[in-house]
Amino acid sequence: MTATSDAMPTRRQAVAGLAIATGGATLAIATLSLAIVDHESLPWKQLDGSTLPGLSLEWTYVLRLGLATLSTVVACAIAGLIVWRQPRNAFTWTFAAFAVAYALNNFTVQYAIHGLNVVPDSLPLADTAARYQLFAGVLLLTCAVSAVLLFPDGRLRSARWAVAIVLLVLLQLGDVALNTDSPYFMIIGYAGRQGVPVTSLPDWRALGQALGWLRQDMFPFVPGTALFWGNNILAVLVGAAVLLRLRSASGEARLQLKWFAYAVTFAAIAFLVNRSDWFAAILFADRPPVRQEVADVLHPIALWADQVFNVSLGLLMPLTVGIAIMRYRLYDIDLVISRTIMYAGIAAFVTLCYGVTVAAVGNLVGETAGMGPVVTLIAIAVIALLLEPVRARLNAFANLAVYGKRANPYEILSDFARSVGQSESADVLLPRMAQLVRDGAGAALVEVWVRVGERLRLAAASPASPAAETLADPNDIAARAGPTGTVVPVFHENEQLGALVVRKPRGEHLTPMEVRLVSDLASQAGLVFGRFRLFEELRESRARIIAAQDEERRRIERDLHDGAQQRFVNAMLNVGMAQAIAGPMSETSDLLQHAAREMQAGLSELRDLARGIHPPLLTESGLHAAVASLADRSPIETSVVGVPDRRYAEPVEVTAYFVVAEALANAAKHSHASSIKIRIEEEAGRLRVEVSDDGVGGVDSRRGSGLVGLRDRTAAIGGSLNVESPGGHGTVVRAELPCG
Amino acid sequence: MRVTIADDSVLFREGLARLLEGAGFEVIGRAGNGTQLLDLVDADPPDIVITDIRMPPTNTTEGLQTAATIRERHPSVAVLLLSQYVETTHALRLLERGADRIGYLLKDRVSDVHDFVETVRRVASGGSAIDPEVVAQLVVRRRHRDLVGDLTEREREVLKLMAEGRSNSAIGDALSLSPKTVEGHVHSIFQKLQLEPADEDHRRVLAVLTYLRA
C-alpha cells in the first residue's frame, strides 16, 4: 500500500511507534549524561580541528552536544509518529531504522570514549561499542540512501536503484574491512573527536591483513581518495534521483517530494561547502602558497558548514519528512522555499558587502591602527543603504523561481477585455478571471462571489473549489476573506454585483500595483457578473416553478385518490349491492350492470390520469420500482438496465421518471418499434437516463410539447436532454441530471 | 366467518361491512389506519383482514407494512389488500413469503358482489387472490419474451385465472368449461411450461407467478 492509505492505526503500531520514540529519547539522554560526566576529563582538548572557529572549546562542545541530542530526539520522535500513522509504507521503516541507527551510533561513541578512555574497564562491551563504529557508517548511509530512494510512497523508481544500494553497501563494507588492523586507535567523533584504543577480533584482523595485502600488492593504482569521490558521486546521484522523481510527480506527491528536496538541497549545499577546502586543495595542488591562503579562508567556513550539514540531516530532514508523510501544512512549501532563497540571498549579500567594504577601505586608507570600528561603521552604512532594494529584488527573484513567470498586467487586462467582448458565457469567464487574478497578483487563493438575490454565491475560484457555497449575508464576505485576504467589490452602474476575495501566501500582502490590477479587472467584470446573476436568478426561479409544479401535481393526485376515485369506488360498492338485491335476469339488473361498467371505465381513466399527473409508486418506492412499473405497462417489449436502487432528490426522480414515461409514450404512438431499452446509470454525480427504440425514428424534438416541456424541466434542475432520431434508425432520448 | 376491516374512508368501510354482513360474515372490527388495525387484530384475531394500502398518517404504503406484520404475528389470519391501483412490485413483495391466505385486488372488484364474496371466502380459507391487472401485466411481459407463446389462446386464459388464485371449478364456471376439461388444460400448461405439478391452489399461484416474473 502507498502512503495515501490512512488505515486506522492499530494498537500494535501505536506501541511500536511509542517504543521507537521513547527508545531514541532514552538513548539520547543516556548519551548526554555520559558526555556531561566525561567533560571534566577532556583529554581530547589537545586534539586539533574540533573547535569551531569563533567559539571556545567548551561552547563548541555544548553546541555539538545540544544539536546531537536534539536531532536524535526529533528524528526518533518523527520516526515513531510515522510508524504509528503510516505503518504500511516501506519508507516509514527505512526511516525508522535510520533514526534508531543514528541514536545508537551517538550512544556507542560516547560509551566507547567513557569505557576505554575516561574510566578504562569501567563499562562492559566498551570495545564492542567502539568496533560498532566501523559499521555504523555503513548502516546509516544505507538507510539514508534507501529512505531517499523510497520516499514518499515506499516504492523504488526502478529496480536499478536497488542495484545502486547493493553497490553502495559493498563499497562501504570493503572500506570497513580495509580498516580492521589491530590493535589500532580509532578516531571517533560525536561531540569531539577522540582516539580510542580498539582490539580487533582475530578473524577480522586476518581478513583486514589479507585485504590490505590485496590492496597494496594487487591494486596499487586505486587512489586513496576513491571512497571520498565515491561518496561525492553518490550524493549527486541521490540528489538526481530526487529531482527526477520531482519532475515526474504531480499533486500531493509532488509537494511531499518538494519538502524532501528542500532538505536534500540544503544538506547537499552544506556538504559541498564543507568539502570546499578539499576541492581547493586539489585545485591548487601545484601552488602551495595560494593553497594555504585559500585554505585559511575556507577552513573555518567548512567547519561551520559541517555543523549546518549535521543540522540539515539530523533536524531539517526528519522535520520535512514528518511534514511530507503526515501531510501537515504540506502546501506551505512554496512559501518556505521562496523565503529561504530570499534570506540566504540577504545573508550572502551582507557577508559580501562587508568583505568588499572592509577590503576597499583597507586598501584606500591603509592598515592604520584604530581604524577597525570606523571600517565596520562604513560597512554597516553601505549595507543599510542597499539592503531594501536588494531585498525587493531578491523577493521578486524568489517568487519568480518558485511561482513561475507572472504575466504582464497589461496583457492580463487586454486578454480579459477581449474575452468579455467576445461575450463568452459567464461559466467560462468567471473561472478565467479567478485564474488571471491569481496569476497576476501571485495570490494563493482567489474567489469570485456574485450577488444573486440577497445572497452572495461563490461563482468561481482558483484553485477551483467544487463546493457550491453561498453566503446568506453579504457582509460576511470580510470574515470569509480572513486577515490575509483582500475584498475587492465589483460594481456596475453604481450597483454592487459581487466581490473578489484575494488571499496572498502567508506573510505577504497585495502590493499597490497588484491592488490596481485587481481593481481594474473588477471594474471590467461588471457585465459578466450581471450576466451570471441573471442566469442564476433565472435558473433559481425555474427550479422554484418546477418544485411548485411538482407539489401541485402531488396535491392533485392526492385529491383525486381521496376524492373522485374514492367516490367512484363507494358508488360501485352500492351499485354492486343493489345488483345483488335485484337478482339476475331483471331489467334493473341490466341497468345496474351497465352503470357498473361505465363507472369501472371512468375509474380506470381517472387512475391513468392520476398516474400521469404524479405516480404514487415513485413517491412510495423510488425510481427503480416506478421505472419497472412503466416498463411493465408499456405495450412494446421493454427491457430495463441499471436503475440504481436508491432514492434521489424529488425533482431528479420526478424528471427522470417523466423522461422515461414520455419517451415510452412517444415510442408507443409513433415509432412502430418492436423493442425498447431503458438504461439509467449514475456516474460522477450525474444520473444518465437513456431510452432507445428500434423504430422508424424521425422524431422532431422541437415539436410535440411533451419533449419541449421535459427539456425545460431538465434544464431547470441543471441537466440536459437531447433526442437523436435519424429517419429509419430508431430514436434515442438521453437525459443527464445532476444528482450529487 | 369473522372479518376485520381497515380503510380511512368511513363511507367505504361501512359499505363494505354491510356487504359482508349481508353475505353472512361477522364484522368484528373497523379501523381507520394501520396502527388501529394492528391493535384490533392483536386483541382479537379474525379469520381475515381486509385493508386499504394507502392510509394515514403517511398516505403511502401503510397497508403493505401492516399486512407484513400481521402475517408475521398471526400466521393463521388471512389478509386481503385493496387499493385504488395495483403494482406488480407490490404484489411480488407480498408473495415473498408464500401465496396462502393472501389477496391483492383493485378496490373496483367490490362491484361484482358475488365474485368478491367468493374471493374473500377463498382467501380466508387458505387460498389466494391476485388482481387480473397484475396477472395481465406479467403475462404481457412474458409474451414479449415469447415464453408463453406455446400456449393456446384457451390455455392462456386458464393460466391467467390460475395466476389470480382461482380453483379449477371457478375457472370452469368463468370459462364455461367442464371440470375435466379445465384439469386437462392445467395439466397441459404445466407440461408446456415445465413446471412442477402443485396440488393446492395457492402453491399453484406461486408456481405460475414465479414463472411469469422470471
PDB file of N, CA and C in Angstrom, chain A residues 557-558 560-562 565-566 569-570 572-577 579-580 596 600 603-604 607 611 616-617 619-621 625 628-629 632-638, chain B residues 7-9 11-12 14-16 18-19 52 54 59-61 83-90 93 106-113 133 137 140-141 144-145:
ATOM      1  N   GLU A 557     -53.014  14.685  -7.326  1.00  0.00           N
ATOM      2  CA  GLU A 557     -53.113  13.225  -7.294  1.00  0.00           C
ATOM      3  C   GLU A 557     -53.756  12.777  -5.993  1.00  0.00           C
ATOM      4  N   ARG A 558     -53.353  13.410  -4.877  1.00  0.00           N
ATOM      5  CA  ARG A 558     -53.888  13.040  -3.579  1.00  0.00           C
ATOM      6  C   ARG A 558     -55.395  13.335  -3.527  1.00  0.00           C
ATOM      7  N   LEU A 560     -57.456  13.496  -6.058  1.00  0.00           N
ATOM      8  CA  LEU A 560     -58.169  12.524  -6.896  1.00  0.00           C
ATOM      9  C   LEU A 560     -58.344  11.217  -6.148  1.00  0.00           C
ATOM     10  N   HIS A 561     -57.266  10.783  -5.515  1.00  0.00           N
ATOM     11  CA  HIS A 561     -57.278   9.499  -4.818  1.00  0.00           C
ATOM     12  C   HIS A 561     -58.303   9.500  -3.684  1.00  0.00           C
ATOM     13  N   ASP A 562     -58.235  10.563  -2.869  1.00  0.00           N
ATOM     14  CA  ASP A 562     -59.125  10.584  -1.705  1.00  0.00           C
ATOM     15  C   ASP A 562     -60.527  11.065  -2.062  1.00  0.00           C
ATOM     16  N   GLN A 565     -61.849   9.375  -6.989  1.00  0.00           N
ATOM     17  CA  GLN A 565     -61.671   7.930  -7.119  1.00  0.00           C
ATOM     18  C   GLN A 565     -62.428   7.195  -6.014  1.00  0.00           C
ATOM     19  N   GLN A 566     -62.306   7.717  -4.789  1.00  0.00           N
ATOM     20  CA  GLN A 566     -62.959   7.065  -3.663  1.00  0.00           C
ATOM     21  C   GLN A 566     -64.482   7.097  -3.828  1.00  0.00           C
ATOM     22  N   VAL A 569     -65.550   4.461  -6.213  1.00  0.00           N
ATOM     23  CA  VAL A 569     -65.494   3.137  -5.596  1.00  0.00           C
ATOM     24  C   VAL A 569     -66.706   2.924  -4.690  1.00  0.00           C
ATOM     25  N   ASN A 570     -67.035   3.971  -3.885  1.00  0.00           N
ATOM     26  CA  ASN A 570     -68.176   3.862  -2.993  1.00  0.00           C
ATOM     27  C   ASN A 570     -69.464   3.631  -3.798  1.00  0.00           C
ATOM     28  N   MET A 572     -69.679   2.320  -6.744  1.00  0.00           N
ATOM     29  CA  MET A 572     -69.659   0.980  -7.324  1.00  0.00           C
ATOM     30  C   MET A 572     -70.060  -0.066  -6.285  1.00  0.00           C
ATOM     31  N   LEU A 573     -69.636   0.171  -5.060  1.00  0.00           N
ATOM     32  CA  LEU A 573     -69.991  -0.753  -3.988  1.00  0.00           C
ATOM     33  C   LEU A 573     -71.515  -0.823  -3.824  1.00  0.00           C
ATOM     34  N   ASN A 574     -72.132   0.365  -3.853  1.00  0.00           N
ATOM     35  CA  ASN A 574     -73.585   0.415  -3.688  1.00  0.00           C
ATOM     36  C   ASN A 574     -74.305  -0.201  -4.878  1.00  0.00           C
ATOM     37  N   VAL A 575     -73.801   0.108  -6.074  1.00  0.00           N
ATOM     38  CA  VAL A 575     -74.404  -0.468  -7.276  1.00  0.00           C
ATOM     39  C   VAL A 575     -74.313  -1.988  -7.214  1.00  0.00           C
ATOM     40  N   GLY A 576     -73.155  -2.472  -6.767  1.00  0.00           N
ATOM     41  CA  GLY A 576     -72.959  -3.927  -6.642  1.00  0.00           C
ATOM     42  C   GLY A 576     -73.983  -4.536  -5.705  1.00  0.00           C
ATOM     43  N   MET A 577     -74.187  -3.844  -4.569  1.00  0.00           N
ATOM     44  CA  MET A 577     -75.139  -4.399  -3.601  1.00  0.00           C
ATOM     45  C   MET A 577     -76.560  -4.350  -4.158  1.00  0.00           C
ATOM     46  N   GLN A 579     -77.364  -4.551  -7.181  1.00  0.00           N
ATOM     47  CA  GLN A 579     -77.440  -5.606  -8.191  1.00  0.00           C
ATOM     48  C   GLN A 579     -77.730  -6.946  -7.513  1.00  0.00           C
ATOM     49  N   ALA A 580     -77.075  -7.150  -6.378  1.00  0.00           N
ATOM     50  CA  ALA A 580     -77.265  -8.402  -5.658  1.00  0.00           C
ATOM     51  C   ALA A 580     -78.710  -8.526  -5.179  1.00  0.00           C
ATOM     52  N   ALA A 596     -72.425  -0.031 -13.670  1.00  0.00           N
ATOM     53  CA  ALA A 596     -71.170  -0.515 -13.086  1.00  0.00           C
ATOM     54  C   ALA A 596     -70.053  -0.492 -14.125  1.00  0.00           C
ATOM     55  N   GLN A 600     -66.686   1.628 -13.916  1.00  0.00           N
ATOM     56  CA  GLN A 600     -65.390   0.921 -13.979  1.00  0.00           C
ATOM     57  C   GLN A 600     -64.471   1.610 -14.990  1.00  0.00           C
ATOM     58  N   LEU A 603     -63.405   5.000 -13.719  1.00  0.00           N
ATOM     59  CA  LEU A 603     -62.388   4.858 -12.677  1.00  0.00           C
ATOM     60  C   LEU A 603     -61.027   4.547 -13.289  1.00  0.00           C
ATOM     61  N   SER A 604     -61.058   3.694 -14.301  1.00  0.00           N
ATOM     62  CA  SER A 604     -59.822   3.318 -14.986  1.00  0.00           C
ATOM     63  C   SER A 604     -59.157   4.539 -15.616  1.00  0.00           C
ATOM     64  N   ARG A 607     -57.706   6.721 -12.978  1.00  0.00           N
ATOM     65  CA  ARG A 607     -56.480   6.140 -12.469  1.00  0.00           C
ATOM     66  C   ARG A 607     -55.287   6.478 -13.375  1.00  0.00           C
ATOM     67  N   ARG A 611     -52.061   8.804 -12.433  1.00  0.00           N
ATOM     68  CA  ARG A 611     -50.702   8.296 -12.574  1.00  0.00           C
ATOM     69  C   ARG A 611     -49.865   9.230 -13.460  1.00  0.00           C
ATOM     70  N   PRO A 616     -47.863   7.628  -7.770  1.00  0.00           N
ATOM     71  CA  PRO A 616     -47.698   7.357  -6.335  1.00  0.00           C
ATOM     72  C   PRO A 616     -46.552   6.396  -6.060  1.00  0.00           C
ATOM     73  N   LEU A 617     -46.346   5.443  -6.968  1.00  0.00           N
ATOM     74  CA  LEU A 617     -45.293   4.451  -6.734  1.00  0.00           C
ATOM     75  C   LEU A 617     -43.923   5.117  -6.625  1.00  0.00           C
ATOM     76  N   THR A 619     -43.201   8.091  -5.386  1.00  0.00           N
ATOM     77  CA  THR A 619     -43.038   8.635  -4.039  1.00  0.00           C
ATOM     78  C   THR A 619     -42.818   7.520  -3.025  1.00  0.00           C
ATOM     79  N   GLU A 620     -43.589   6.422  -3.198  1.00  0.00           N
ATOM     80  CA  GLU A 620     -43.514   5.337  -2.224  1.00  0.00           C
ATOM     81  C   GLU A 620     -42.203   4.571  -2.299  1.00  0.00           C
ATOM     82  N   SER A 621     -41.836   4.171  -3.533  1.00  0.00           N
ATOM     83  CA  SER A 621     -40.761   3.182  -3.655  1.00  0.00           C
ATOM     84  C   SER A 621     -39.564   3.645  -4.475  1.00  0.00           C
ATOM     85  N   ALA A 625     -38.485   1.042  -8.753  1.00  0.00           N
ATOM     86  CA  ALA A 625     -39.784   0.383  -8.859  1.00  0.00           C
ATOM     87  C   ALA A 625     -40.668   1.086  -9.885  1.00  0.00           C
ATOM     88  N   ALA A 628     -39.652   0.283 -13.436  1.00  0.00           N
ATOM     89  CA  ALA A 628     -40.031  -1.105 -13.729  1.00  0.00           C
ATOM     90  C   ALA A 628     -41.519  -1.171 -14.041  1.00  0.00           C
ATOM     91  N   SER A 629     -42.318  -0.405 -13.274  1.00  0.00           N
ATOM     92  CA  SER A 629     -43.758  -0.405 -13.489  1.00  0.00           C
ATOM     93  C   SER A 629     -44.106   0.182 -14.860  1.00  0.00           C
ATOM     94  N   ASP A 632     -43.417  -2.382 -17.376  1.00  0.00           N
ATOM     95  CA  ASP A 632     -44.446  -3.421 -17.353  1.00  0.00           C
ATOM     96  C   ASP A 632     -45.689  -2.999 -18.118  1.00  0.00           C
ATOM     97  N   ARG A 633     -46.025  -1.719 -18.061  1.00  0.00           N
ATOM     98  CA  ARG A 633     -47.252  -1.249 -18.694  1.00  0.00           C
ATOM     99  C   ARG A 633     -47.064  -0.930 -20.164  1.00  0.00           C
ATOM    100  N   SER A 634     -45.811  -0.875 -20.594  1.00  0.00           N
ATOM    101  CA  SER A 634     -45.566  -0.489 -21.981  1.00  0.00           C
ATOM    102  C   SER A 634     -46.086  -1.554 -22.941  1.00  0.00           C
ATOM    103  N   PRO A 635     -46.816  -1.140 -23.965  1.00  0.00           N
ATOM    104  CA  PRO A 635     -47.334  -2.125 -24.907  1.00  0.00           C
ATOM    105  C   PRO A 635     -46.234  -2.728 -25.792  1.00  0.00           C
ATOM    106  N   ILE A 636     -45.074  -2.072 -25.860  1.00  0.00           N
ATOM    107  CA  ILE A 636     -43.956  -2.607 -26.639  1.00  0.00           C
ATOM    108  C   ILE A 636     -43.009  -3.303 -25.662  1.00  0.00           C
ATOM    109  N   GLU A 637     -42.395  -4.383 -26.133  1.00  0.00           N
ATOM    110  CA  GLU A 637     -41.478  -5.093 -25.249  1.00  0.00           C
ATOM    111  C   GLU A 637     -40.390  -4.124 -24.767  1.00  0.00           C
ATOM    112  N   THR A 638     -40.234  -4.018 -23.450  1.00  0.00           N
ATOM    113  CA  THR A 638     -39.333  -3.019 -22.884  1.00  0.00           C
ATOM    114  C   THR A 638     -38.425  -3.659 -21.835  1.00  0.00           C
TER     115      THR A 638
ATOM    116  N   ASP B   7     -59.945   0.938   6.525  1.00  0.00           N
ATOM    117  CA  ASP B   7     -59.934   1.883   5.401  1.00  0.00           C
ATOM    118  C   ASP B   7     -60.160   3.255   5.986  1.00  0.00           C
ATOM    119  N   ASP B   8     -59.443   4.280   5.441  1.00  0.00           N
ATOM    120  CA  ASP B   8     -59.603   5.596   6.050  1.00  0.00           C
ATOM    121  C   ASP B   8     -60.898   6.268   5.594  1.00  0.00           C
ATOM    122  N   SER B   9     -61.549   5.751   4.549  1.00  0.00           N
ATOM    123  CA  SER B   9     -62.835   6.315   4.158  1.00  0.00           C
ATOM    124  C   SER B   9     -63.954   5.597   4.918  1.00  0.00           C
ATOM    125  N   LEU B  11     -67.142   5.933   4.658  1.00  0.00           N
ATOM    126  CA  LEU B  11     -68.210   5.512   3.757  1.00  0.00           C
ATOM    127  C   LEU B  11     -67.927   4.138   3.176  1.00  0.00           C
ATOM    128  N   PHE B  12     -66.695   3.975   2.663  1.00  0.00           N
ATOM    129  CA  PHE B  12     -66.321   2.702   2.043  1.00  0.00           C
ATOM    130  C   PHE B  12     -66.302   1.593   3.085  1.00  0.00           C
ATOM    131  N   GLU B  14     -67.945   1.324   5.910  1.00  0.00           N
ATOM    132  CA  GLU B  14     -69.285   0.910   6.324  1.00  0.00           C
ATOM    133  C   GLU B  14     -70.002   0.148   5.211  1.00  0.00           C
ATOM    134  N   GLY B  15     -69.828   0.638   3.977  1.00  0.00           N
ATOM    135  CA  GLY B  15     -70.441  -0.049   2.833  1.00  0.00           C
ATOM    136  C   GLY B  15     -69.952  -1.478   2.732  1.00  0.00           C
ATOM    137  N   LEU B  16     -68.633  -1.637   2.880  1.00  0.00           N
ATOM    138  CA  LEU B  16     -68.026  -2.959   2.776  1.00  0.00           C
ATOM    139  C   LEU B  16     -68.547  -3.856   3.901  1.00  0.00           C
ATOM    140  N   ARG B  18     -71.403  -3.624   5.416  1.00  0.00           N
ATOM    141  CA  ARG B  18     -72.792  -4.000   5.122  1.00  0.00           C
ATOM    142  C   ARG B  18     -72.825  -5.130   4.120  1.00  0.00           C
ATOM    143  N   LEU B  19     -71.992  -4.997   3.069  1.00  0.00           N
ATOM    144  CA  LEU B  19     -71.931  -6.020   2.019  1.00  0.00           C
ATOM    145  C   LEU B  19     -71.566  -7.373   2.626  1.00  0.00           C
ATOM    146  N   ASP B  52     -57.145  -1.398   3.250  1.00  0.00           N
ATOM    147  CA  ASP B  52     -56.678  -0.480   2.201  1.00  0.00           C
ATOM    148  C   ASP B  52     -55.150  -0.410   2.294  1.00  0.00           C
ATOM    149  N   ARG B  54     -53.229   2.508   1.080  1.00  0.00           N
ATOM    150  CA  ARG B  54     -52.833   3.894   1.362  1.00  0.00           C
ATOM    151  C   ARG B  54     -53.706   4.457   2.468  1.00  0.00           C
ATOM    152  N   ASN B  59     -49.952   8.173   4.203  1.00  0.00           N
ATOM    153  CA  ASN B  59     -50.660   8.022   2.944  1.00  0.00           C
ATOM    154  C   ASN B  59     -49.807   7.417   1.842  1.00  0.00           C
ATOM    155  N   THR B  60     -48.967   6.418   2.194  1.00  0.00           N
ATOM    156  CA  THR B  60     -48.202   5.730   1.139  1.00  0.00           C
ATOM    157  C   THR B  60     -48.532   4.238   1.166  1.00  0.00           C
ATOM    158  N   THR B  61     -47.765   3.453   1.938  1.00  0.00           N
ATOM    159  CA  THR B  61     -47.955   2.003   1.867  1.00  0.00           C
ATOM    160  C   THR B  61     -48.187   1.391   3.249  1.00  0.00           C
ATOM    161  N   SER B  83     -56.771  -1.728  -3.101  1.00  0.00           N
ATOM    162  CA  SER B  83     -56.088  -0.486  -3.426  1.00  0.00           C
ATOM    163  C   SER B  83     -56.733   0.179  -4.627  1.00  0.00           C
ATOM    164  N   GLN B  84     -56.527   1.483  -4.759  1.00  0.00           N
ATOM    165  CA  GLN B  84     -57.059   2.212  -5.915  1.00  0.00           C
ATOM    166  C   GLN B  84     -56.290   1.879  -7.180  1.00  0.00           C
ATOM    167  N   TYR B  85     -55.056   1.382  -6.990  1.00  0.00           N
ATOM    168  CA  TYR B  85     -54.270   0.979  -8.167  1.00  0.00           C
ATOM    169  C   TYR B  85     -53.416  -0.203  -7.727  1.00  0.00           C
ATOM    170  N   VAL B  86     -53.045  -1.050  -8.665  1.00  0.00           N
ATOM    171  CA  VAL B  86     -52.210  -2.194  -8.280  1.00  0.00           C
ATOM    172  C   VAL B  86     -50.862  -2.110  -8.979  1.00  0.00           C
ATOM    173  N   GLU B  87     -49.827  -2.569  -8.292  1.00  0.00           N
ATOM    174  CA  GLU B  87     -48.475  -2.547  -8.848  1.00  0.00           C
ATOM    175  C   GLU B  87     -47.893  -3.951  -8.739  1.00  0.00           C
ATOM    176  N   THR B  88     -47.287  -4.405  -9.835  1.00  0.00           N
ATOM    177  CA  THR B  88     -46.637  -5.721  -9.834  1.00  0.00           C
ATOM    178  C   THR B  88     -45.608  -5.823  -8.707  1.00  0.00           C
ATOM    179  N   THR B  89     -44.848  -4.715  -8.534  1.00  0.00           N
ATOM    180  CA  THR B  89     -43.820  -4.690  -7.498  1.00  0.00           C
ATOM    181  C   THR B  89     -44.398  -5.047  -6.131  1.00  0.00           C
ATOM    182  N   HIS B  90     -45.543  -4.395  -5.799  1.00  0.00           N
ATOM    183  CA  HIS B  90     -46.160  -4.656  -4.508  1.00  0.00           C
ATOM    184  C   HIS B  90     -46.604  -6.107  -4.421  1.00  0.00           C
ATOM    185  N   ARG B  93     -43.800  -8.459  -3.806  1.00  0.00           N
ATOM    186  CA  ARG B  93     -43.275  -8.337  -2.451  1.00  0.00           C
ATOM    187  C   ARG B  93     -44.191  -9.046  -1.449  1.00  0.00           C
ATOM    188  N   LEU B 106     -57.783  -4.697  -6.850  1.00  0.00           N
ATOM    189  CA  LEU B 106     -58.253  -3.333  -7.036  1.00  0.00           C
ATOM    190  C   LEU B 106     -59.544  -3.158  -6.254  1.00  0.00           C
ATOM    191  N   LYS B 107     -59.752  -1.959  -5.740  1.00  0.00           N
ATOM    192  CA  LYS B 107     -60.983  -1.709  -4.994  1.00  0.00           C
ATOM    193  C   LYS B 107     -62.217  -1.905  -5.884  1.00  0.00           C
ATOM    194  N   ASP B 108     -62.044  -1.648  -7.203  1.00  0.00           N
ATOM    195  CA  ASP B 108     -63.151  -1.771  -8.152  1.00  0.00           C
ATOM    196  C   ASP B 108     -63.845  -3.125  -8.051  1.00  0.00           C
ATOM    197  N   ARG B 109     -63.076  -4.157  -7.639  1.00  0.00           N
ATOM    198  CA  ARG B 109     -63.615  -5.515  -7.705  1.00  0.00           C
ATOM    199  C   ARG B 109     -64.804  -5.737  -6.784  1.00  0.00           C
ATOM    200  N   VAL B 110     -65.035  -4.792  -5.847  1.00  0.00           N
ATOM    201  CA  VAL B 110     -66.169  -4.973  -4.936  1.00  0.00           C
ATOM    202  C   VAL B 110     -67.501  -4.855  -5.676  1.00  0.00           C
ATOM    203  N   SER B 111     -67.466  -4.289  -6.885  1.00  0.00           N
ATOM    204  CA  SER B 111     -68.743  -4.072  -7.572  1.00  0.00           C
ATOM    205  C   SER B 111     -69.379  -5.393  -8.011  1.00  0.00           C
ATOM    206  N   ASP B 112     -68.558  -6.413  -8.223  1.00  0.00           N
ATOM    207  CA  ASP B 112     -69.136  -7.722  -8.506  1.00  0.00           C
ATOM    208  C   ASP B 112     -69.258  -8.459  -7.172  1.00  0.00           C
ATOM    209  N   VAL B 113     -70.386  -8.225  -6.491  1.00  0.00           N
ATOM    210  CA  VAL B 113     -70.531  -8.677  -5.111  1.00  0.00           C
ATOM    211  C   VAL B 113     -70.307 -10.185  -4.984  1.00  0.00           C
ATOM    212  N   GLU B 133     -55.333  -7.471 -13.248  1.00  0.00           N
ATOM    213  CA  GLU B 133     -54.464  -6.478 -13.887  1.00  0.00           C
ATOM    214  C   GLU B 133     -52.991  -6.817 -13.666  1.00  0.00           C
ATOM    215  N   GLN B 137     -50.332  -7.838 -16.645  1.00  0.00           N
ATOM    216  CA  GLN B 137     -49.023  -7.193 -16.869  1.00  0.00           C
ATOM    217  C   GLN B 137     -47.903  -8.217 -16.956  1.00  0.00           C
ATOM    218  N   VAL B 140     -48.154 -10.129 -20.227  1.00  0.00           N
ATOM    219  CA  VAL B 140     -47.701  -9.328 -21.363  1.00  0.00           C
ATOM    220  C   VAL B 140     -46.181  -9.325 -21.418  1.00  0.00           C
ATOM    221  N   ARG B 141     -45.590  -9.128 -20.257  1.00  0.00           N
ATOM    222  CA  ARG B 141     -44.129  -9.077 -20.212  1.00  0.00           C
ATOM    223  C   ARG B 141     -43.549 -10.408 -20.686  1.00  0.00           C
ATOM    224  N   HIS B 144     -43.898 -10.841 -24.429  1.00  0.00           N
ATOM    225  CA  HIS B 144     -42.885 -10.108 -25.187  1.00  0.00           C
ATOM    226  C   HIS B 144     -41.691 -11.001 -25.412  1.00  0.00           C
ATOM    227  N   ARG B 145     -41.373 -11.764 -24.369  1.00  0.00           N
ATOM    228  CA  ARG B 145     -40.170 -12.576 -24.487  1.00  0.00           C
ATOM    229  C   ARG B 145     -40.498 -13.956 -25.016  1.00  0.00           C
TER     230      ARG B 145
END
